[in-house]
Coordinates of C-alpha atoms and ligand atoms in Angstrom, one line a residue:
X1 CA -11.5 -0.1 23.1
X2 CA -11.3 -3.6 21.5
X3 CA -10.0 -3.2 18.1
X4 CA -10.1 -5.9 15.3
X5 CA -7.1 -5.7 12.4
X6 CA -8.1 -7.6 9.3
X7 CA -4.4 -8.9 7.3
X8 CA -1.8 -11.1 7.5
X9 CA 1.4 -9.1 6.2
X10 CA 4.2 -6.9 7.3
X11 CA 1.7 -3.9 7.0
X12 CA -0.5 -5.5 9.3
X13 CA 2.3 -6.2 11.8
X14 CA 3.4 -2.7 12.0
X15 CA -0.5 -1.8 12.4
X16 CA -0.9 -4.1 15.3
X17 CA 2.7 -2.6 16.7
X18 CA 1.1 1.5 16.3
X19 CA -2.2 -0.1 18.2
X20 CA -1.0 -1.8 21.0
X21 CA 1.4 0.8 21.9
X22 CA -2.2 3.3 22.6
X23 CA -3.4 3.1 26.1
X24 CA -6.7 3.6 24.4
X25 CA -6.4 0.1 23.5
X26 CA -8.3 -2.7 25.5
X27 CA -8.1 -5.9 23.4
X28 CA -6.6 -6.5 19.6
X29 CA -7.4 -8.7 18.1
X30 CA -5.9 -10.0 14.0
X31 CA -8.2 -11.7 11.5
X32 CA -5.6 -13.6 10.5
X33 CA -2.2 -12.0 11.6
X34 CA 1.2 -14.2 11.5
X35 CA 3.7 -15.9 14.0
X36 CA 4.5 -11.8 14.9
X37 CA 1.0 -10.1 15.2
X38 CA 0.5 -12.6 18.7
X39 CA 3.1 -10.4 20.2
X40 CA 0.3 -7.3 20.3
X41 CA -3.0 -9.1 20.0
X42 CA -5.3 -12.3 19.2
X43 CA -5.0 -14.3 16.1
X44 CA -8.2 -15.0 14.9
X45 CA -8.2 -17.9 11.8
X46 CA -10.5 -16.0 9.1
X47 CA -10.2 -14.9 5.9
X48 CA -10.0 -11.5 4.8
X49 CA -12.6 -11.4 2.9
X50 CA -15.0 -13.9 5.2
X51 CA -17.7 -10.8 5.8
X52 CA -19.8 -13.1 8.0
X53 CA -17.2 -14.9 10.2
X54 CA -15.6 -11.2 10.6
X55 CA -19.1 -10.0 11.6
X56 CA -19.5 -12.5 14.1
X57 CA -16.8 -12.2 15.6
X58 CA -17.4 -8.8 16.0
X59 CA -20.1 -9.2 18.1
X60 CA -19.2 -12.1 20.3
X61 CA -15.9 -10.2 21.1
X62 CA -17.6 -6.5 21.9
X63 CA -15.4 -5.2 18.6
X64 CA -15.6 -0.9 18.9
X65 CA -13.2 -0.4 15.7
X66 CA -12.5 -2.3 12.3
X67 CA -9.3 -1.2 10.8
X68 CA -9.2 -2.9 7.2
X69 CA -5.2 -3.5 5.9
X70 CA -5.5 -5.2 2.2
X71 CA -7.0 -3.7 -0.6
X72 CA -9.5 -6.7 -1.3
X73 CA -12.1 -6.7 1.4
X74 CA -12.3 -3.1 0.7
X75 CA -12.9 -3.7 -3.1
X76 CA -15.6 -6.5 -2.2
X77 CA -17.5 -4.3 0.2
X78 CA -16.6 -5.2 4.0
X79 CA -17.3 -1.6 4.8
X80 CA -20.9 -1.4 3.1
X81 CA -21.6 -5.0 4.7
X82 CA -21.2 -3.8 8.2
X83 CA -23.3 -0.3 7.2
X84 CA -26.3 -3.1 5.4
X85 CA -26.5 -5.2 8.9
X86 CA -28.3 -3.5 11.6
X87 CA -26.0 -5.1 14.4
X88 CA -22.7 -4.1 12.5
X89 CA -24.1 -0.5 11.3
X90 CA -22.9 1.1 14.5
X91 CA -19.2 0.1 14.4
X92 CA -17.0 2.3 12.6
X93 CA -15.1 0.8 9.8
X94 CA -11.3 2.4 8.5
X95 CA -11.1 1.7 4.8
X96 CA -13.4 3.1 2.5
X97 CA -17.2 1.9 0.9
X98 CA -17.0 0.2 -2.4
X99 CA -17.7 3.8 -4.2
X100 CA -14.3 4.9 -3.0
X101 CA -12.4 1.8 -3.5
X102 CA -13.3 2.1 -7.0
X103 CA -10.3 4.5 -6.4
X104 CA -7.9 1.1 -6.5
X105 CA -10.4 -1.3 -8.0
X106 CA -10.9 0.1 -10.9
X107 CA -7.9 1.9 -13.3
X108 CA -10.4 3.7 -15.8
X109 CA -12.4 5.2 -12.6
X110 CA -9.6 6.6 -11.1
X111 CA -8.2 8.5 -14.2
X112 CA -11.7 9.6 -14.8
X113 CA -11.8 10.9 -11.5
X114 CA -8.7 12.4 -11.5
X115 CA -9.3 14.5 -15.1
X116 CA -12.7 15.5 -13.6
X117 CA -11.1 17.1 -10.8
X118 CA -7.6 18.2 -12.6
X119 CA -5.6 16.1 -11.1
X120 CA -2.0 16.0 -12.9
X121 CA -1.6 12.3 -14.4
X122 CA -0.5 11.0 -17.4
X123 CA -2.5 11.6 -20.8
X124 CA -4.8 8.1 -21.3
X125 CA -7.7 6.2 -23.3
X126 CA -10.0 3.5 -22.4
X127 CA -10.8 0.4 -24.7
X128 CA -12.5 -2.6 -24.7
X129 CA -12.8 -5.8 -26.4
X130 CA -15.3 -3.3 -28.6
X131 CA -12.9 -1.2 -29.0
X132 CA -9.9 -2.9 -29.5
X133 CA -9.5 -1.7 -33.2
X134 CA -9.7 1.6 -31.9
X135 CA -7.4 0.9 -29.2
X136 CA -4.8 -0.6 -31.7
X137 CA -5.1 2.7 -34.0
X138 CA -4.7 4.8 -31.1
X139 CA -1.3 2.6 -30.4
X140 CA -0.2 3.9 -33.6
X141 CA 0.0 7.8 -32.7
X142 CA 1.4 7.5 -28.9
X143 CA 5.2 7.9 -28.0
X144 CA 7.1 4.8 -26.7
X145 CA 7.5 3.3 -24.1
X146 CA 4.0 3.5 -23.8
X147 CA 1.7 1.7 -20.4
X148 CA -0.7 -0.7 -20.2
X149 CA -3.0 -1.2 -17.4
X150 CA -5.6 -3.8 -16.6
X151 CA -7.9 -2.0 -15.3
X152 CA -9.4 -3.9 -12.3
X153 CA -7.1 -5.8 -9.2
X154 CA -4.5 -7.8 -11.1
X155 CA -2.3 -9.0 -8.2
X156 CA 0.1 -5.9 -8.6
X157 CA 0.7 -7.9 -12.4
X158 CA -1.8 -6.0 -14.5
X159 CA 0.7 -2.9 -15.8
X160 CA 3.2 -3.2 -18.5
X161 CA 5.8 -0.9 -19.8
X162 CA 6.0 -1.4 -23.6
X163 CA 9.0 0.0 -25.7
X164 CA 7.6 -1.3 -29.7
X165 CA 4.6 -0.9 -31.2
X166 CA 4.3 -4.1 -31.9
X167 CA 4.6 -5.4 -28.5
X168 CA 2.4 -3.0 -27.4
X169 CA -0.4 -4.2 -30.1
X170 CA 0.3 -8.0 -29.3
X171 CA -0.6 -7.0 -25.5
X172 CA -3.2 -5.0 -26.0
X173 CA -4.8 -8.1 -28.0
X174 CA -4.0 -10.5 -24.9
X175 CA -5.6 -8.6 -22.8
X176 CA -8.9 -8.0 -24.4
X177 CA -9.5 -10.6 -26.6
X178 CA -7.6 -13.4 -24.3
X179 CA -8.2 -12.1 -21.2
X180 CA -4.3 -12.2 -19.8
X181 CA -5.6 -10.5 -16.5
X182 CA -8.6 -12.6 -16.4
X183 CA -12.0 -10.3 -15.7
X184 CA -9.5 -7.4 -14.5
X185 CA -8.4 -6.7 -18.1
X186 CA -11.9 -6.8 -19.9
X187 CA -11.2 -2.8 -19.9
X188 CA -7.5 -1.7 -20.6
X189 CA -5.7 2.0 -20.0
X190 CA -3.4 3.0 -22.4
X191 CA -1.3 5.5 -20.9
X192 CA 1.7 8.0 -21.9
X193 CA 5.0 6.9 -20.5
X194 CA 5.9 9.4 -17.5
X195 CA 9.9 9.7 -17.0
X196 CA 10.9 10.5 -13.7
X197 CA 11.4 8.7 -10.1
X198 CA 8.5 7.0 -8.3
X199 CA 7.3 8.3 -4.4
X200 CA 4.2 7.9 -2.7
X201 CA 2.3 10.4 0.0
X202 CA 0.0 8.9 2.1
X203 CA -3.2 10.9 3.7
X204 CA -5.6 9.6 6.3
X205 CA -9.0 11.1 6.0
X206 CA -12.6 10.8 8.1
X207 CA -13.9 12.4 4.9
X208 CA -14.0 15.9 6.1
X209 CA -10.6 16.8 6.6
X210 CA -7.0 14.9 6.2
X211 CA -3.8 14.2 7.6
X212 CA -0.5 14.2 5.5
X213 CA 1.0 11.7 7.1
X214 CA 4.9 11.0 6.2
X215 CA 6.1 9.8 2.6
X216 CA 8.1 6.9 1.7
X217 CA 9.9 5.2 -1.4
X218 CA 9.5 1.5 -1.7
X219 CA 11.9 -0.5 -4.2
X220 CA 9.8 -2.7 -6.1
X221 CA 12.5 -5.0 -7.8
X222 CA 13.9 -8.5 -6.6
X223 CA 17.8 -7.3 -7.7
X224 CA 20.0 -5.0 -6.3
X225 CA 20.5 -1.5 -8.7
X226 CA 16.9 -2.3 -9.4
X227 CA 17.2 -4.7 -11.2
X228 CA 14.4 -8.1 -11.8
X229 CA 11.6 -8.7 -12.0
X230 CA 8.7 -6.9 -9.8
X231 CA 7.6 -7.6 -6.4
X232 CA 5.2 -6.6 -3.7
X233 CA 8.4 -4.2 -2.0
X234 CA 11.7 -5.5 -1.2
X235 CA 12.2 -2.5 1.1
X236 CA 11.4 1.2 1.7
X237 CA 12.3 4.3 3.5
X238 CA 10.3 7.3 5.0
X239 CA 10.9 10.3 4.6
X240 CA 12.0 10.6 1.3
X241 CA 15.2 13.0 1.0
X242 CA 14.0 14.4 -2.6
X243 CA 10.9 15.3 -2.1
X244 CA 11.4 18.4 -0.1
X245 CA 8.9 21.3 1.3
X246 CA 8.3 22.7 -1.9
X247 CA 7.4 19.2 -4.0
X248 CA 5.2 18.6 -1.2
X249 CA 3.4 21.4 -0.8
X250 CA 2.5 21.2 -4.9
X251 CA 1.6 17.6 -4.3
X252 CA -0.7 19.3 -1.0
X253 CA -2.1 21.7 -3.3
X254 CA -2.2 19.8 -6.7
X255 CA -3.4 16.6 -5.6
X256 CA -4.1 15.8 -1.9
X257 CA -6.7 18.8 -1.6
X258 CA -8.4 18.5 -5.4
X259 CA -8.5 14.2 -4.3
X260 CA -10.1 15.1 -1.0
X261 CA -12.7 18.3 -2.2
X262 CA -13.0 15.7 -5.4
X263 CA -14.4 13.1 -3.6
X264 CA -16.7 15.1 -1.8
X265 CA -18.1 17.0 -5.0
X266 CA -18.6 12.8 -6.2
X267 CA -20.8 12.1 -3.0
X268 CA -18.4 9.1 -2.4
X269 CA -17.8 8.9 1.7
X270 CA -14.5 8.3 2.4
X271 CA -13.2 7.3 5.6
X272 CA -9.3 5.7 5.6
X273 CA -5.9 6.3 4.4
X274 CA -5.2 7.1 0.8
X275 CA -1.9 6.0 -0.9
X276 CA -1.0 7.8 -4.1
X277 CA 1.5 6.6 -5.9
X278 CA 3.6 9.3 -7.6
X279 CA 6.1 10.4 -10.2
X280 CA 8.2 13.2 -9.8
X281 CA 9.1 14.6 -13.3
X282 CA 11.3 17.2 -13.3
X283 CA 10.3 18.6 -9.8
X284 CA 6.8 18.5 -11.0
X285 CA 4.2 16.0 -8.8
X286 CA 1.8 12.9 -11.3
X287 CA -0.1 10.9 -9.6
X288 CA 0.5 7.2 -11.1
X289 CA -1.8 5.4 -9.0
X290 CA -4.3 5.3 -6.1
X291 CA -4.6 2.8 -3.5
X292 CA -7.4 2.8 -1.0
X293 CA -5.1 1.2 1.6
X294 CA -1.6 1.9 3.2
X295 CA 1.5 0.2 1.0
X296 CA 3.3 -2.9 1.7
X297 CA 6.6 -2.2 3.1
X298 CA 6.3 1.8 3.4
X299 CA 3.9 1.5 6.3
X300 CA 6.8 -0.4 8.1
X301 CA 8.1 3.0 7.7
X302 CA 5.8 5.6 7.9
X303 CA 4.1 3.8 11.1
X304 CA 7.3 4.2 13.1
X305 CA 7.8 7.9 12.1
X306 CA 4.5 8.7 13.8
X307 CA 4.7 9.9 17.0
X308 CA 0.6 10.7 17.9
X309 CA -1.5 8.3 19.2
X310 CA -2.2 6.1 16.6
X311 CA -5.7 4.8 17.3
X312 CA -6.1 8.2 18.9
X313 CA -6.3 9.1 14.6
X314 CA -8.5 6.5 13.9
X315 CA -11.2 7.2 16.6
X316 CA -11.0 10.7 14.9
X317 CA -11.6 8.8 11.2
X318 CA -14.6 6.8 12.9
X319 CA -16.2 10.1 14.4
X320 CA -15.5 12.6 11.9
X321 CA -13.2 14.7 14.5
X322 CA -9.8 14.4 12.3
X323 CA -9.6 18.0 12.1
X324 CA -9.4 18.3 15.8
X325 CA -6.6 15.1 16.5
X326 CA -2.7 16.3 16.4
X327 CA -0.4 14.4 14.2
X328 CA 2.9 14.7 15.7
X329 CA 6.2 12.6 13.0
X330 CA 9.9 11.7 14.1
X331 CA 11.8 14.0 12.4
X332 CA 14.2 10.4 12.5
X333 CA 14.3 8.3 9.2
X334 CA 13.1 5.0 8.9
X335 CA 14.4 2.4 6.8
X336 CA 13.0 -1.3 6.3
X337 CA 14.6 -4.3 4.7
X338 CA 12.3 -6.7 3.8
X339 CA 13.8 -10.8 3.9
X340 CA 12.2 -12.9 1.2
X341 CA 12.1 -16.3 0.4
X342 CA 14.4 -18.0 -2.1
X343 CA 12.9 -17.9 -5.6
X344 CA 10.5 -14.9 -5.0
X345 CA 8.7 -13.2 -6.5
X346 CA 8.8 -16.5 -9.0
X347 CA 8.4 -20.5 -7.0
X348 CA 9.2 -20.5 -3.6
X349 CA 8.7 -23.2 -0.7
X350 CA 7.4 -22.4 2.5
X351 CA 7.8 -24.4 6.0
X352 CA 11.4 -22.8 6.4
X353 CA 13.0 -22.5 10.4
X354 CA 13.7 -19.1 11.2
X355 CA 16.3 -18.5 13.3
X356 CA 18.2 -15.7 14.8
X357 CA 15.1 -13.1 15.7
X358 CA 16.3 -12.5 19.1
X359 CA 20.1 -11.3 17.7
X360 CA 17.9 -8.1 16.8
X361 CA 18.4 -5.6 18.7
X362 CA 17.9 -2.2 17.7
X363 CA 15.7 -2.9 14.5
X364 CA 12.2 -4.1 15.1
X365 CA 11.1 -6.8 13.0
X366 CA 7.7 -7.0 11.9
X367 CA 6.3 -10.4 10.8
X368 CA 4.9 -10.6 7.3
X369 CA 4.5 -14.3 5.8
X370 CA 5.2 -16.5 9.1
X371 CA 3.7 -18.8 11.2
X372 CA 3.7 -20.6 14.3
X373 CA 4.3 -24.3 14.7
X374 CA 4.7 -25.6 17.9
X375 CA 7.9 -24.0 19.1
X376 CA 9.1 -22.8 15.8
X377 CA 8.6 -19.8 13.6
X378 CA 8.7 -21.1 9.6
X379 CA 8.6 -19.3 6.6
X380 CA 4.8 -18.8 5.3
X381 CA 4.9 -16.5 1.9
X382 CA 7.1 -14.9 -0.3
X383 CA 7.7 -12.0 1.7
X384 CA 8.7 -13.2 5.4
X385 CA 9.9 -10.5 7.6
X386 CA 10.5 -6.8 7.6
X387 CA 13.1 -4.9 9.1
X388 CA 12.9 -1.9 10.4
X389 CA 15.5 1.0 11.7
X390 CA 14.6 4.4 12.8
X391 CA 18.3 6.6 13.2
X392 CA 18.8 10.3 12.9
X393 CA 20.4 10.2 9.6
X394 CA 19.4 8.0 6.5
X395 CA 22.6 6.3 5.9
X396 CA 22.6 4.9 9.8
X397 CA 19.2 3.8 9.4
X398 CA 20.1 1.8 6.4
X399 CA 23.5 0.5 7.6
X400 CA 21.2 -1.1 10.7
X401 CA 18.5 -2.3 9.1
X402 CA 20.9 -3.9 6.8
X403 CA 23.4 -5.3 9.0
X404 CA 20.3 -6.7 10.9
X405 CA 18.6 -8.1 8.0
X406 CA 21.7 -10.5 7.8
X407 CA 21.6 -11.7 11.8
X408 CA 18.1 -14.0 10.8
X409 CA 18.4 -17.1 9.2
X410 CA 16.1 -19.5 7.0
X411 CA 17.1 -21.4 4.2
X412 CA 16.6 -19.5 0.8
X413 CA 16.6 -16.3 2.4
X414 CA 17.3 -13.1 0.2
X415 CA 17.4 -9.5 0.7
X416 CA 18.4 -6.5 -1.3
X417 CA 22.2 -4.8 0.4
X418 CA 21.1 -1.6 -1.4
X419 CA 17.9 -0.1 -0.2
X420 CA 17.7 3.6 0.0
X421 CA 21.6 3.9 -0.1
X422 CA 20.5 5.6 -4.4
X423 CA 19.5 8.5 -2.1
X424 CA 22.5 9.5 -0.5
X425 CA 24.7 11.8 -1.8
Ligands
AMP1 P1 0.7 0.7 -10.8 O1 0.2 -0.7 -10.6 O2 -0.3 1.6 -11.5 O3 1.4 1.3 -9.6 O4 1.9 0.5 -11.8 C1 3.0 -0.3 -11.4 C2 4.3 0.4 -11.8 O5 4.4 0.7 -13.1 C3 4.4 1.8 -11.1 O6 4.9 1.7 -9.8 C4 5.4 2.4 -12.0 O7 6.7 2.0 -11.8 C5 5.0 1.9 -13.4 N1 4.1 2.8 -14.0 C6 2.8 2.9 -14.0 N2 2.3 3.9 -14.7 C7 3.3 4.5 -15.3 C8 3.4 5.6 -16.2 N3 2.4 6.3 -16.6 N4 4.7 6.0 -16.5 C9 5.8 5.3 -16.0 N5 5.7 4.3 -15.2 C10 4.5 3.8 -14.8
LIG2 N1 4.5 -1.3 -2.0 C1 3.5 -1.1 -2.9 C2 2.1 -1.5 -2.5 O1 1.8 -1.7 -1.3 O2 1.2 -1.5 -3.3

């Protein structure tokens, strides 16, 4: 089969690493990959969300598979532009239609989705700039700290965690009347505050059925002890040593099945991986967000733990046959260290040497802003590489992927020492 990858991050990189390793694999090719996707497939120059170009290619390269990465093609309709063209129609797209991205796209969907089908999550209300008297007086009787969420695509900005009223008020106003979020916070979430620490599950569906495939924590600050300010994922690790049988089969029962049955009961196809973001409170499973995509560094991760054929899973996405497909996962842990640039997630400047990939040995390192030039691999985004080491025990998956996150070298470079090592006992 010739697949085509759309991305450019470490995600992407570990997607392309899963595909070429499937004998069921002719030809990959990356619209637009890095320096590191080359090593599995073709880079193709296109952009994300360049529908026609993507299309195209498509054809002139006999394409039998899309598998979408980021969030935003999904969210502007790649998958409803190949089922509109008669020439696409017949190639099977991973990542949902708009209707199910709406999932990610849209904040206020997603809760309403979730209380429609009982899914636990916190206690919220919608406003608008209509509104936004009621949405001040509705300020007034909630607990602090109290959320905020833009609710369309904000860049992973649009949520804020206020701890005074009045803060809370003076946000609420710059969101609605001053547009803070731009378009994406025309319509804000006010949500309750939910105590507890942060995992997410991941489930790959065709629709029909799903797969549970492994979980992961990702550690969203730049500063060790978590500490910073926010960033795409400084690092994650799969599986994740608190959430045991018994949390997951509540979050199985609870939220996976109601989410899958849910969408169903909606008439919204859904064929791709789910991400739900969740807080465990007190043993108990709340589902803080949905992405229609895998995360950004947990599939770095989860990708490594699974065992199965991965495109093997996707041809059973494409023809509705998940139920039949075996999902075998490493009973090993995975832990990844992502490098960053200096300055990130604030200014940073790209064009940095890298040096010192091949003193890697055991880890894989999976390219997530770099690119080629000439004979060089430079720096190309905030976050640059990903590191990855899959050991039988947690600790001597993070003492490798952190000793080998200090063997590369380009100017600026940061990395958090303390990734997963909050889980040990
Ligand atoms: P989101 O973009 O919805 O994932 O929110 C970003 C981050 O804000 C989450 O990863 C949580 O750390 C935090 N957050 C969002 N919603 C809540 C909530 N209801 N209670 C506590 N923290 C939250
Ligand atoms: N690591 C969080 C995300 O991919 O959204």
């Amino acid at each position: 089969m010739n697949i085509l990858l759309i991305g450019s991050g470490g995600r992407e990189s570990a997607f392309a690493y899963k595909i070429a390793q499937s004998p069921l694999t002719t030809q990959l090719f990356i619209a637009p990959g890095n320096a590191g996707t080359t090593q599995y497939g073709k880079n193709v120059a296109l952009k994300v969300t360049d529908f026609e170009g993507i299309g195209a290619l498509c054809l002139k390269e006999g394409i039998d598979l899309v598998l979408v990465g980021p969030e935003e093609p999904l969210v502007k309709g790649i998958h409803d532009y190949f089922l509109n063209n008669e020439k696409l129609k017949s190639i099977p797209v991973i990542g949902p239609q708009q209707a199910g991205a709406q999932l990610e796209g849209s904040k206020d969907f997603s809760k309403q989705f979730m209380q429609r089908h009982g899914i636990p999550t916190a206690a919220y209300a919608t406003f608008t700039k209509d509104s936004l008297d009621e949405g001040l007086a509705y300020l007034e009787t909630q607990s602090l700290p109290i959320v905020l969420k833009a609710d369309g695509l904000a860049a992973g900005k649009g949520v804020l965690i206020c701890t005074t009223l009045e803060e809370a008020k003076e946000e609420l106003k710059a969101m609605l009347t001053d547009a803070k979020f731009g378009e994406a916070s025309s319509r804000v979430v006010i949500e309750q505050f939910l105590k507890g620490i942060e995992l997410s599950v991941f489930v790959l569906t065709d629709g029909i059925s799903y797969k549970l495939l492994p979980s992961a924590k990702d550690y969203k600050r730049i500063g060790e002890g978590d500490t910073g300010l926010n960033t795409g994922g400084m690092g994650s690790v799969s599986p994740v040593p608190f959430a045991d049988q018994t949390f997951l089969d509540k979050v199985e029962s609870r939220i996976v099945r109601p989410t899958i049955e849910g969408l169903k009961e909606d008439g919204i196809p859904y064929k791709g991986f789910i991400f739900i973001g969740l807080m465990n409170t007190a043993g108990e499973p709340y589902v803080i967000e949905y992405n229609v995509r895998m995360g950004d560094p947990e599939t770095e991760s989860v990708l490594p733990r699974i065992e199965s054929d991965f495109v093997d899973l996707l041809l059973g996405v494409a023809q509705g046959n998940l139920a039949d497909k075996t999902l075998q996962i490493s009973q090993k842990t995975a832990a990844t260290v992502m490098l960053v640039s200096g300055g990130y997630p604030g200014h940073y400047e790209n064009g940095m040497p890298i040096s010192g990939l091949e003193n890697i040995k055991e880890s894989t390192v999976f390219h997530a802003g770099t690119v080629q030039d000439g004979d060089e691999v430079k720096t190309a985004g905030g976050r640059v590489l990903a590191v990855t080491a899959l050991k039988d025990t947690l600790f001597d998956a993070l003492q490798q992927a952190t000793a080998d996150a200090g063997r590369v070298f380009f100017k600026g470079k940061a990395f958090r020492r303390d990734i997963g090592f909050d889980l040990i006992d």
